[in-house]
XYZ file of C-alpha atoms in Angstrom:
771
model
C 129.024 76.093 143.737
C 125.323 76.402 142.835
C 124.274 76.202 146.505
C 126.768 78.929 147.426
C 125.431 81.150 144.645
C 121.826 80.631 145.753
C 122.801 81.700 149.294
C 124.675 84.683 147.890
C 121.690 85.804 145.809
C 119.104 85.318 148.557
C 121.316 87.527 150.756
C 120.406 90.502 148.542
C 116.675 89.865 148.811
C 115.979 87.441 145.957
C 113.608 84.568 146.647
C 115.141 81.121 146.387
C 113.148 80.440 143.205
C 114.329 83.718 141.632
C 117.902 82.918 142.657
C 117.746 79.511 140.953
C 116.228 81.060 137.800
C 119.066 83.602 137.771
C 121.629 80.779 137.898
C 120.287 79.441 134.582
C 121.601 82.597 132.913
C 125.385 82.176 133.128
C 126.261 85.703 132.027
C 123.830 87.332 134.470
C 124.747 85.083 137.422
C 128.456 85.718 136.858
C 128.014 89.494 136.889
C 125.663 89.413 139.869
C 128.053 87.171 141.834
C 130.900 89.647 141.237
C 128.679 92.601 142.215
C 127.517 90.983 145.472
C 131.019 89.918 146.511
C 132.323 93.433 145.850
C 129.489 94.920 147.912
C 129.907 92.471 150.813
C 133.597 93.372 150.957
C 132.503 96.943 151.791
C 129.186 96.547 153.639
C 129.587 93.088 155.167
C 127.473 89.973 154.574
C 124.132 91.721 155.196
C 122.882 93.814 152.278
C 119.677 95.842 152.505
C 116.822 95.265 150.059
C 117.234 98.603 148.215
C 120.950 98.005 147.573
C 120.249 94.398 146.579
C 117.667 95.509 144.020
C 120.097 98.029 142.539
C 122.804 95.344 142.294
C 120.446 92.960 140.486
C 119.344 95.722 138.078
C 122.892 96.753 137.238
C 123.943 93.141 136.616
C 120.941 92.412 134.390
C 121.056 95.645 132.379
C 124.734 96.496 132.037
C 126.112 95.793 128.556
C 129.730 96.859 129.069
C 131.034 94.432 131.720
C 134.194 96.419 132.420
C 132.014 99.124 134.058
C 130.541 96.752 136.664
C 133.033 97.544 139.436
C 132.748 101.275 138.735
C 128.943 101.295 139.124
C 128.873 98.900 142.086
C 131.254 101.233 143.928
C 128.733 104.063 143.544
C 125.936 101.802 144.811
C 127.865 100.546 147.859
C 128.970 104.083 148.779
C 125.283 105.128 148.658
C 125.968 107.719 145.967
C 123.476 105.967 143.681
C 120.413 105.156 145.763
C 117.461 105.132 143.345
C 116.587 103.263 140.176
C 116.219 106.651 138.477
C 119.870 107.410 139.184
C 120.903 103.938 138.075
C 119.070 104.392 134.744
C 120.973 107.631 134.195
C 124.248 105.919 135.143
C 123.678 103.060 132.693
C 122.820 105.531 129.909
C 125.966 107.526 130.663
C 128.406 104.594 130.525
C 126.715 103.302 127.380
C 127.260 106.608 125.587
C 130.822 107.010 126.948
C 132.505 103.680 126.147
C 136.084 104.912 126.242
C 138.323 105.444 129.254
C 138.699 107.511 131.263
C 135.210 108.483 132.430
C 134.932 112.021 133.776
C 133.812 111.555 137.379
C 132.375 115.066 137.657
C 130.362 114.741 134.433
C 129.159 111.277 135.423
C 128.007 112.383 138.884
C 126.271 115.437 137.446
C 124.440 113.267 134.905
C 123.340 110.834 137.648
C 122.301 113.362 140.281
C 124.953 112.213 142.747
C 124.851 114.373 145.865
C 121.675 116.160 144.798
C 119.340 116.459 147.781
C 115.702 117.404 147.224
C 114.081 118.797 150.372
C 110.440 118.200 151.382
C 109.876 121.949 151.025
C 111.039 121.863 147.380
C 108.679 118.990 146.653
C 105.796 120.790 148.371
C 106.432 123.985 146.386
C 106.712 122.169 143.043
C 103.473 120.224 143.575
C 101.687 123.333 144.778
C 102.654 125.152 141.570
C 101.353 122.313 139.364
C 98.077 121.950 141.307
C 97.537 125.709 141.068
C 98.134 125.565 137.284
C 95.351 122.995 136.797
C 93.101 124.193 139.637
C 90.092 125.168 137.508
C 90.095 121.849 135.618
C 90.590 119.920 138.869
C 87.548 121.604 140.405
C 85.542 120.745 137.274
C 86.652 117.105 136.821
C 87.452 116.430 140.503
C 88.885 112.916 140.945
C 88.259 112.043 137.282
C 91.124 114.385 136.406
C 94.283 112.659 135.122
C 96.497 112.830 138.224
C 99.394 111.412 136.231
C 99.664 114.808 134.565
C 100.333 116.433 137.936
C 102.918 113.766 138.786
C 104.670 114.138 135.434
C 105.004 117.909 135.638
C 106.176 117.865 139.228
C 108.821 115.245 138.429
C 110.042 117.271 135.449
C 110.798 120.119 137.865
C 112.517 117.846 140.382
C 114.374 115.227 138.352
C 116.044 113.448 141.277
C 113.183 113.554 143.777
C 111.755 110.291 145.106
C 108.662 109.469 143.048
C 106.797 108.034 146.040
C 107.247 111.231 148.028
C 105.985 113.297 145.067
C 102.914 111.054 144.749
C 102.141 111.373 148.461
C 102.389 115.164 148.209
C 100.119 115.236 145.121
C 97.520 113.078 146.912
C 97.679 115.313 149.983
C 97.281 118.604 148.102
C 94.481 117.262 145.879
C 92.629 116.024 148.986
C 93.074 119.452 150.587
C 91.617 121.143 147.464
C 88.732 118.776 146.659
C 87.944 117.117 149.979
C 87.083 113.421 150.340
C 85.741 111.481 147.350
C 81.963 111.532 146.883
C 79.796 108.759 145.382
C 79.938 110.624 142.039
C 83.737 110.618 142.201
C 83.750 106.849 142.705
C 81.597 106.179 139.627
C 83.546 105.127 136.553
C 83.728 107.934 134.038
C 81.937 107.093 130.787
C 84.139 107.438 127.740
C 82.628 109.230 124.787
C 82.648 107.055 121.665
C 85.613 108.003 119.520
C 84.731 109.210 116.055
C 86.856 107.442 113.487
C 87.990 109.370 110.466
C 87.905 107.867 106.995
C 91.696 107.612 107.140
C 91.433 105.530 110.298
C 88.855 103.239 108.718
C 90.982 102.720 105.654
C 93.955 101.821 107.809
C 92.376 98.746 109.394
C 94.554 95.706 108.842
C 94.262 92.248 110.287
C 97.321 90.658 111.780
C 97.033 87.060 112.912
C 93.284 87.463 113.274
C 93.345 90.744 115.186
C 92.621 94.254 113.981
C 95.612 96.548 114.078
C 95.519 100.216 113.129
C 98.350 101.981 111.373
C 97.068 105.404 110.456
C 100.196 107.400 109.757
C 102.132 107.468 106.501
C 105.260 105.400 106.008
C 107.376 108.554 106.044
C 105.940 109.528 109.448
C 106.648 106.030 110.773
C 110.261 106.243 109.614
C 111.124 109.880 110.274
C 113.454 111.048 113.026
C 113.283 109.121 116.289
C 110.041 107.303 115.483
C 111.878 103.946 115.335
C 114.302 104.619 118.212
C 117.243 103.924 115.916
C 120.667 105.328 116.699
C 121.745 108.612 115.162
C 124.538 108.474 112.563
C 127.854 108.357 114.379
C 126.281 107.031 117.601
C 126.444 103.351 116.643
C 128.033 102.520 120.012
C 124.804 103.463 121.834
C 123.044 100.472 120.275
C 122.415 97.439 122.463
C 124.915 94.677 121.726
C 127.275 96.906 119.743
C 130.886 95.983 120.501
C 133.187 98.892 121.281
C 136.917 98.486 120.610
C 139.776 100.870 121.420
C 139.627 102.078 117.798
C 135.836 102.446 117.541
C 135.644 106.182 118.166
C 138.494 106.909 115.738
C 136.771 104.864 113.020
C 133.495 106.629 113.822
C 135.168 110.014 113.416
C 136.483 109.073 109.964
C 133.062 107.678 109.050
C 131.385 110.985 109.919
C 133.979 112.893 107.885
C 132.996 110.803 104.844
C 129.212 110.826 105.328
C 128.723 114.215 106.955
C 126.369 112.553 109.443
C 124.000 111.472 106.653
C 121.732 108.417 107.022
C 122.845 105.656 104.639
C 120.915 102.456 103.934
C 121.046 99.786 101.248
C 118.703 97.286 99.600
C 120.846 94.177 98.914
C 118.911 91.530 96.915
C 120.477 88.405 95.454
C 120.105 88.533 91.641
C 118.884 84.943 91.400
C 115.126 85.472 91.269
C 112.309 87.968 90.940
C 111.306 90.215 93.838
C 108.036 89.421 95.654
C 105.601 91.198 97.975
C 107.900 90.626 100.968
C 110.654 92.512 99.147
C 108.248 95.426 98.709
C 108.335 95.937 102.467
C 112.143 95.750 102.435
C 112.333 98.269 99.586
C 109.938 100.628 101.330
C 111.781 100.264 104.638
C 115.307 100.761 103.276
C 114.606 103.446 100.695
C 111.851 104.962 102.823
C 113.995 105.293 105.961
C 116.712 107.068 103.975
C 114.175 109.336 102.242
C 112.347 110.196 105.469
C 115.606 111.261 107.106
C 117.215 113.106 104.170
C 119.621 110.241 103.556
C 120.638 108.022 100.651
C 120.004 104.381 99.790
C 122.162 102.105 97.638
C 120.839 99.291 95.474
C 123.525 96.657 96.000
C 123.378 93.321 94.223
C 124.663 90.525 96.454
C 126.211 88.744 93.463
C 128.451 86.224 95.221
C 126.961 83.015 93.807
C 127.620 82.860 90.047
C 125.754 79.555 89.661
C 122.320 81.105 90.144
C 122.679 84.655 88.836
C 121.224 85.793 85.505
C 121.217 89.178 83.796
C 117.411 89.191 83.563
C 117.205 89.229 87.365
C 119.526 92.247 87.650
C 117.351 94.169 85.207
C 114.054 93.083 86.763
C 115.158 94.015 90.296
C 116.146 97.550 89.295
C 112.922 97.921 87.297
C 110.828 96.929 90.308
C 112.631 99.298 92.684
C 112.020 102.179 90.271
C 108.451 101.012 89.597
C 107.730 101.373 93.311
C 108.891 104.977 93.016
C 112.424 104.847 94.421
C 115.670 105.885 92.757
C 118.902 104.385 94.155
C 121.659 106.803 95.091
C 123.991 104.347 93.351
C 123.771 100.823 91.947
C 126.618 98.717 93.328
C 127.625 95.064 93.398
C 129.267 92.948 96.061
C 131.586 91.853 93.249
C 132.883 95.444 93.015
C 134.757 94.620 96.206
C 136.130 91.129 95.415
C 139.762 92.314 95.521
C 139.339 94.101 98.856
C 137.366 91.201 100.336
C 140.154 88.795 99.367
C 142.801 91.014 100.950
C 140.753 91.190 104.144
C 140.375 87.398 104.164
C 144.171 87.066 104.056
C 144.421 89.562 106.926
C 141.820 87.606 108.893
C 143.950 84.483 108.596
C 147.075 86.387 109.662
C 145.246 87.640 112.764
C 144.334 84.069 113.689
C 140.602 84.533 113.050
C 140.200 82.234 110.023
C 141.530 78.894 108.833
C 141.455 76.578 105.836
C 139.215 73.568 106.469
C 138.752 70.248 104.635
C 135.433 69.189 106.189
C 132.792 68.446 103.554
C 129.596 70.471 103.239
C 127.492 67.622 104.631
C 129.764 67.344 107.666
C 129.281 70.961 108.762
C 125.529 71.239 108.114
C 123.144 71.856 111.004
C 123.763 73.429 114.400
C 125.800 70.671 116.059
C 128.438 69.583 113.545
C 131.668 68.044 114.812
C 134.438 70.588 115.488
C 136.892 71.004 112.657
C 140.156 69.101 113.275
C 141.886 71.869 111.266
C 140.678 74.770 113.456
C 144.058 75.272 115.109
C 146.280 74.624 112.110
C 149.222 77.077 111.735
C 148.467 80.448 110.161
C 151.136 79.915 107.494
C 149.508 76.657 106.455
C 146.071 78.301 106.068
C 147.623 81.138 104.036
C 149.227 78.658 101.617
C 145.986 76.677 101.259
C 143.887 79.814 100.743
C 146.305 80.952 98.026
C 145.945 77.491 96.502
C 142.166 77.834 96.551
C 142.499 81.101 94.642
C 144.805 79.531 92.037
C 142.456 76.620 91.388
C 144.568 73.858 92.928
C 141.602 72.172 94.668
C 138.270 70.733 93.582
C 134.978 72.293 94.602
C 134.202 71.391 98.224
C 137.731 70.152 98.919
C 138.744 73.221 100.950
C 136.851 76.162 102.450
C 137.935 79.160 104.479
C 136.096 79.351 107.810
C 135.915 82.088 110.450
C 136.575 81.326 114.111
C 133.375 82.337 115.875
C 130.178 80.939 117.343
C 127.007 82.607 116.048
C 123.979 83.454 118.170
C 122.029 80.433 116.929
C 124.883 78.125 117.956
C 126.287 77.678 114.459
C 130.051 77.375 114.705
C 132.717 78.737 112.360
C 130.684 79.858 109.335
C 132.286 79.554 105.903
C 133.843 82.750 104.505
C 135.025 81.462 101.086
C 134.209 78.445 98.941
C 135.429 77.177 95.565
C 133.140 77.450 92.524
C 134.412 76.875 89.003
C 131.649 78.932 87.443
C 132.364 82.117 85.473
C 130.970 85.245 87.115
C 128.683 87.475 85.049
C 130.915 90.498 85.763
C 134.397 89.258 86.708
C 134.176 86.293 84.298
C 137.016 83.783 84.984
C 139.128 85.987 87.259
C 137.955 84.188 90.411
C 137.237 80.587 91.284
C 136.640 81.359 94.973
C 133.640 83.356 96.091
C 132.791 84.921 99.468
C 129.655 83.921 101.366
C 126.876 86.171 102.660
C 128.160 85.876 106.247
C 131.536 87.210 105.172
C 130.513 89.677 102.451
C 127.506 91.478 103.773
C 128.854 93.406 106.748
C 132.106 94.263 104.966
C 130.284 95.721 101.947
C 128.146 97.703 104.406
C 131.369 98.968 105.950
C 132.886 99.903 102.580
C 129.753 101.898 101.654
C 129.635 103.466 105.142
C 126.077 102.270 105.738
C 124.644 103.702 108.960
C 121.615 101.406 109.320
C 121.850 97.878 107.929
C 118.165 96.903 107.855
C 117.354 93.226 107.390
C 114.622 90.722 108.183
C 114.338 88.977 111.525
C 115.930 85.679 110.466
C 119.274 87.493 110.188
C 119.217 88.341 113.895
C 121.279 85.208 114.503
C 124.001 86.778 112.355
C 124.160 90.081 114.223
C 126.990 89.005 116.521
C 129.047 87.712 113.562
C 128.339 91.000 111.755
C 129.882 93.004 114.616
C 132.619 90.417 115.191
C 133.948 90.442 111.636
C 134.131 94.237 111.310
C 135.927 94.455 114.638
C 138.235 91.515 113.874
C 139.461 93.444 110.828
C 139.381 96.786 112.667
C 137.132 98.489 110.082
C 134.114 100.766 110.495
C 131.216 98.751 111.911
C 127.630 99.719 110.934
C 124.622 98.665 113.026
C 122.315 95.848 111.970
C 118.618 96.368 112.750
C 116.019 93.646 112.175
C 112.358 93.870 111.203
C 109.647 91.279 110.600
C 109.060 89.676 107.221
C 105.838 90.337 105.351
C 104.026 87.231 104.104
C 100.619 86.589 102.577
C 98.224 83.683 102.951
C 97.297 81.502 99.942
C 100.640 81.896 98.189
C 104.288 80.841 98.071
C 107.189 83.235 97.503
C 110.154 80.858 97.719
C 112.254 81.071 94.538
C 112.654 77.293 94.469
C 108.913 76.722 94.733
C 108.015 79.312 92.114
C 110.486 77.654 89.737
C 108.701 74.362 90.458
C 105.344 75.969 89.627
C 106.759 77.248 86.337
C 108.418 73.940 85.438
C 105.240 71.934 86.086
C 103.114 74.356 84.061
C 101.015 75.402 87.049
C 101.851 79.025 86.185
C 103.252 80.526 82.990
C 106.291 82.348 84.384
C 107.517 84.554 87.238
C 105.060 87.251 86.152
C 101.960 85.044 86.102
C 99.255 87.303 87.628
C 98.290 84.625 90.150
C 101.679 84.912 91.875
C 102.735 87.599 94.334
C 106.030 88.474 92.708
C 106.229 92.198 91.980
C 106.370 91.590 88.229
C 103.219 89.456 88.552
C 101.424 92.128 90.552
C 102.377 94.751 87.976
C 101.083 92.524 85.174
C 97.850 91.942 87.033
C 97.397 95.708 87.310
C 98.299 96.474 90.906
C 99.432 100.115 91.084
C 102.775 100.645 92.845
C 101.154 103.265 95.105
C 98.766 100.597 96.388
C 101.626 98.239 97.259
C 103.439 101.045 99.080
C 100.244 101.979 100.927
C 99.802 98.353 101.955
C 103.351 98.240 103.344
C 102.672 101.465 105.243
C 99.521 100.041 106.817
C 101.229 96.838 107.824
C 103.728 99.126 109.530
C 107.357 98.655 110.432
C 106.768 95.647 112.649
C 109.430 93.567 114.373
C 107.249 90.461 114.443
C 106.655 88.473 111.269
C 103.384 89.547 109.683
C 101.176 87.274 107.601
C 98.316 89.125 105.958
C 95.201 88.191 104.068
C 95.371 88.987 100.320
C 92.084 90.900 100.489
C 93.794 93.589 102.591
C 96.255 94.242 99.782
C 93.350 94.207 97.326
C 91.560 96.847 99.419
C 94.569 99.149 98.982
C 94.468 98.459 95.243
C 90.781 99.434 95.034
C 91.403 102.688 96.861
C 94.034 103.772 94.341
C 92.201 102.518 91.248
C 88.950 104.112 92.344
C 90.697 107.481 91.997
C 92.847 106.721 88.954
C 91.192 104.126 86.685
C 88.747 105.673 84.164
C 85.393 103.944 83.757
C 84.520 102.121 80.555
C 81.821 99.620 79.655
C 82.574 95.983 78.802
C 80.484 92.841 78.529
C 82.139 89.582 79.497
C 79.327 87.151 78.613
C 77.416 88.934 75.834
C 73.737 88.691 75.067
C 72.582 90.476 71.913
C 69.762 92.994 72.293
C 67.955 94.532 69.320
C 66.035 97.762 69.955
C 63.145 97.727 67.494
C 61.943 101.309 67.923
C 65.099 103.390 68.439
C 64.496 106.807 66.886
C 66.627 107.408 63.798
C 68.496 104.812 61.798
C 72.041 105.970 62.507
C 74.563 105.663 65.312
C 74.502 108.088 68.217
C 77.568 109.251 70.132
C 76.881 108.980 73.849
C 79.144 110.932 76.250
C 80.299 108.800 79.203
C 82.110 110.399 82.157
C 85.555 108.969 82.852
C 84.769 109.309 86.558
C 81.007 109.615 87.199
C 81.635 111.010 90.698
C 83.773 113.816 89.253
C 82.752 114.848 85.752
C 85.452 117.533 85.730
C 87.895 114.711 84.877
C 86.426 114.502 81.383
C 84.295 112.314 79.131
C 84.749 109.810 76.358
C 82.207 108.977 73.636
C 80.797 105.550 72.851
C 78.494 104.601 69.971
C 74.847 103.709 70.642
C 72.607 102.077 68.057
C 69.760 99.609 67.687
C 72.047 96.598 68.163
C 73.711 96.423 71.590
C 75.056 93.754 73.939
C 74.362 93.281 77.622
C 75.553 90.740 80.203
C 73.702 87.411 80.110
C 73.327 87.670 83.887
C 71.421 90.961 83.489
C 68.432 89.093 82.000
C 66.280 86.376 83.543
C 63.439 84.770 81.726
C 61.677 83.883 84.971
C 61.303 86.588 87.585
C 62.789 85.800 90.984
C 62.212 87.577 94.262
C 64.663 90.415 94.790
C 65.949 90.444 91.191
C 66.034 94.048 89.937
C 67.316 93.766 86.381
C 65.724 92.894 83.048
C 62.875 90.325 82.829
C 59.874 89.978 80.470
C 57.831 91.858 83.063
C 60.464 94.290 84.383
C 62.202 97.048 82.385
C 65.730 98.215 83.026
C 67.658 101.418 82.342
C 70.749 101.629 80.102
C 73.564 103.487 81.812
C 74.515 106.821 80.232
C 72.202 106.236 77.189
C 69.097 107.871 78.642
C 66.803 104.995 77.668
C 64.718 102.375 79.449
C 64.151 99.079 77.588
C 61.214 96.635 77.753
C 61.411 93.011 76.536
C 59.119 92.206 73.583
C 60.473 88.913 72.300
C 62.931 86.243 73.460
C 64.872 84.409 70.732
C 66.437 80.994 71.514
C 68.614 78.475 69.692
C 67.744 74.824 69.145
C 68.936 73.897 72.631
C 66.625 76.433 74.251
C 69.402 78.883 75.163
C 68.497 82.549 74.952
C 70.643 84.108 72.200
C 68.893 87.434 71.545
C 66.286 89.797 72.943
C 64.087 92.148 70.982
C 63.125 95.158 73.054
C 61.500 98.556 72.773
C 62.871 101.677 74.382
C 61.569 104.835 75.970
C 63.394 107.951 77.022
C 64.306 107.794 80.716
C 62.589 111.078 81.484
C 59.344 109.771 79.939
C 59.389 106.496 81.878
C 58.891 105.449 85.424
C 62.283 105.109 87.082
C 63.463 101.494 86.711
C 64.744 99.468 89.627
C 68.217 99.161 88.076
C 70.508 100.493 85.342
C 72.797 98.111 83.491
C 75.899 98.573 81.335
C 76.028 97.720 77.626
C 78.237 98.037 74.541
C 77.551 98.802 70.877
C 79.920 98.325 67.914
C 82.435 97.001 70.468
C 85.984 95.716 70.257
C 86.434 91.972 70.722
C 88.895 91.150 73.489
C 90.147 88.394 75.761
C 89.516 88.682 79.487
C 91.355 86.690 82.140
C 89.690 86.312 85.533
C 91.839 85.258 88.499
C 91.161 83.619 91.841
C 93.528 82.368 94.557
C 96.244 80.047 93.216
C 96.009 77.753 96.267
C 93.043 76.302 98.118
C 94.488 76.530 101.628
C 95.831 79.459 103.634
C 99.171 77.747 104.232
C 99.951 75.643 101.141
C 103.479 74.943 102.448
C 102.270 73.568 105.798
C 102.362 69.737 105.769
C 99.735 69.579 108.532
C 97.328 71.582 106.358
C 98.406 70.220 102.956
C 99.970 66.748 103.503
C 100.615 66.204 99.796
C 102.698 69.348 99.342
C 101.939 72.702 97.775
C 101.723 71.334 94.210
C 98.730 69.250 95.304
C 96.925 72.322 96.652
C 96.498 74.177 93.366
C 93.095 75.731 92.765
C 91.749 74.365 89.447
C 89.591 77.504 89.145
C 92.444 79.976 89.678
C 92.212 81.301 86.098
C 89.202 81.534 83.803
C 89.793 82.842 80.270
C 86.950 84.406 78.299
C 88.066 84.499 74.679
C 85.325 86.627 73.168
C 84.402 89.410 75.566
C 83.401 92.851 74.313
C 84.604 96.297 75.360
C 83.708 99.788 74.176
C 85.876 101.450 71.560
C 87.286 104.100 73.908
C 90.082 101.705 74.986
C 91.412 100.993 71.474
C 94.544 103.135 71.975
C 95.324 101.853 75.467
C 98.892 100.768 76.233
C 100.163 97.752 78.176
C 99.457 98.108 81.935
C 96.835 100.851 81.381
C 94.074 100.365 83.919
C 90.291 100.745 83.707
C 87.224 100.081 85.717
C 84.820 97.975 83.695
C 81.587 99.357 85.090
C 79.869 96.955 87.475
C 82.492 94.249 86.797
C 85.786 95.221 88.383
C 89.169 96.758 87.676
C 91.109 95.526 84.642
C 94.576 96.087 83.186
C 95.924 95.714 79.640
C 98.107 92.592 79.439
C 101.410 92.425 77.496
C 99.904 89.606 75.393
C 97.691 92.197 73.679
C 98.094 92.574 69.907
C 96.831 95.053 67.330
C 94.129 92.564 66.424
C 92.963 91.667 69.911
C 93.423 93.219 73.317
C 93.863 91.107 76.443
C 92.711 92.320 79.861
C 93.562 90.926 83.291
C 91.056 91.404 86.069
C 93.054 93.155 88.771
C 90.430 93.014 91.533
C 86.670 92.808 91.697
C 84.558 95.769 92.697
C 83.866 96.143 96.374
C 80.126 95.670 96.354
C 77.441 94.760 98.854
C 77.497 90.932 98.897
C 73.720 90.941 99.133
C 73.250 92.898 95.923
C 71.719 90.945 93.018
């Protein structure tokens, strides 16, 4: 059989190697075999190369197999003779899945019988060359000839591209003459000037720079993603068309009015993380960009793991990111309908009650169920028994009769769980699985675009199968790549382990990358959304460096976080000659680069505090701040100070400096200005570093001992007695500031009336060589 097929395929011009490769693809080789046999019945055993190529292309690209004979007939009768016509033919049958096909409309769409004369080609090319004549004479052979080809082809859709190219070459040669040495030199490209927007949009993906310079809305609007239009689901590759598809589509459009509908369907058994931020932006963003609506639907089908706090936290995070759901729904809203459909599925012979244990059906090659072909009536009785609580957990499941794309056979639709549900309480003891629930809830809500991460691609065929098996409206599933970050874990199970072992305090520990943790650390939601936009709507999984997210955070906080002064490691400084004995009010701009945004006042007196690192007793090369021999300026105060005396404790540690001051305008300009505080508030400051030491803490080859053995002992440093100026005393939880020269900080929920707590959000982006 294989040898006969190889001979058959080489007869249409395939090499023997290509023929054998084709045989490895059963679906393709079957279609191609049928196409060749049909053609040989008309043309005889010898098939010319052009026809053979068309036959191979139609077999490899046709999605609706019932149209094979129809298209092959057009190829063998020489009515379709170019790949351009074949492309049009394939597009036409894809968008017209129902019988009968209008022959006249089809032939018109495919250019059947259209003859383009050499004179028409000559005239069209002449018109285009004349249009660009002045630029051609200026640029000569450096001109983009593809432009001439493109415009000529647009005028003569069905003309042979090779003939058009020959005519373009001929007319350009006639106009410009033969190429000179200057024409043969490679044209130098002018260096492209990059805008600030471009520079800010640099992201690194798997070690390579990738630019995404347009906003998320621009990436998602209209046809930017090549998604189907509402009501045109059947044009999507792999979509299964049934005799009732178009009728269901008509009813769907009557309900939705052609509106884009998406949904964000989290499981309420954990806190959302940075990967969910991309999903939220994609689902809500796609609907927003296309004037549609997006549902927040809780996939609450596993009562064992669901808690009310997760429902609340999920909705809070969606709204924190700036999105408002059109409606908040639950999979459990549909439990009655889902049960009725399960009964119908059994009656149609598509599902059965099975007694195999969970361990027996795990993996991709489990033994076939001996109960797969049991009588429908028997499965109906058993399923009713499952509902009434007649069986123990795991004793019976309801399974669907299908093979998924990853080879998994007969996925479970219902299982028994004697756990009260947070909404339906004790009404049910059987609960539907994701594989059964998800597509049907999408259908009920008339979702147009079911957007999910790439790992669900293996479930796409079951998604289409189940909707069609029940003869209900079938949405389209589209997949996109997950967003991950280095130096972290986002698995719910692993975060719970971190909490249980005391490695982190809770789900909102600022060292994690859950959304609640990022909010607590001080990350603005706009920065997270900007980060998702720059990563882009990629199909491939994307793993990013945390510093790229931090760069987005700095950009937002630089514009929104007012500047204040704080000292983390204080050193007391006494000014011995400050004019006047009282306390001065010094105005400090909230944003020094834009004083129109206002000022706040801080006290200034003879007793102030500076950072310990801003003084060195022994001068070192390149050090620009305070030393016994080098004065320094005080930011905003208008004074320059000079060290007079160094006071130390019994261990020799410097504990105080006595200095004199001069007005800045009466002194030589110092090499540096430092921040300071006077009559400050005492506060706690928490400084954070990466939680893990390695990029991939879950990778056994990188961390053999497991992620719990990769914890960074320096991931959090708490300073219990830092000082901050009084302007922050009325700040609320999550208010954000830039501590001048130190970084961006956010007020932590642990703050009390007696003592504020600040989390360092990110450090300042400074020159690493600055000292």
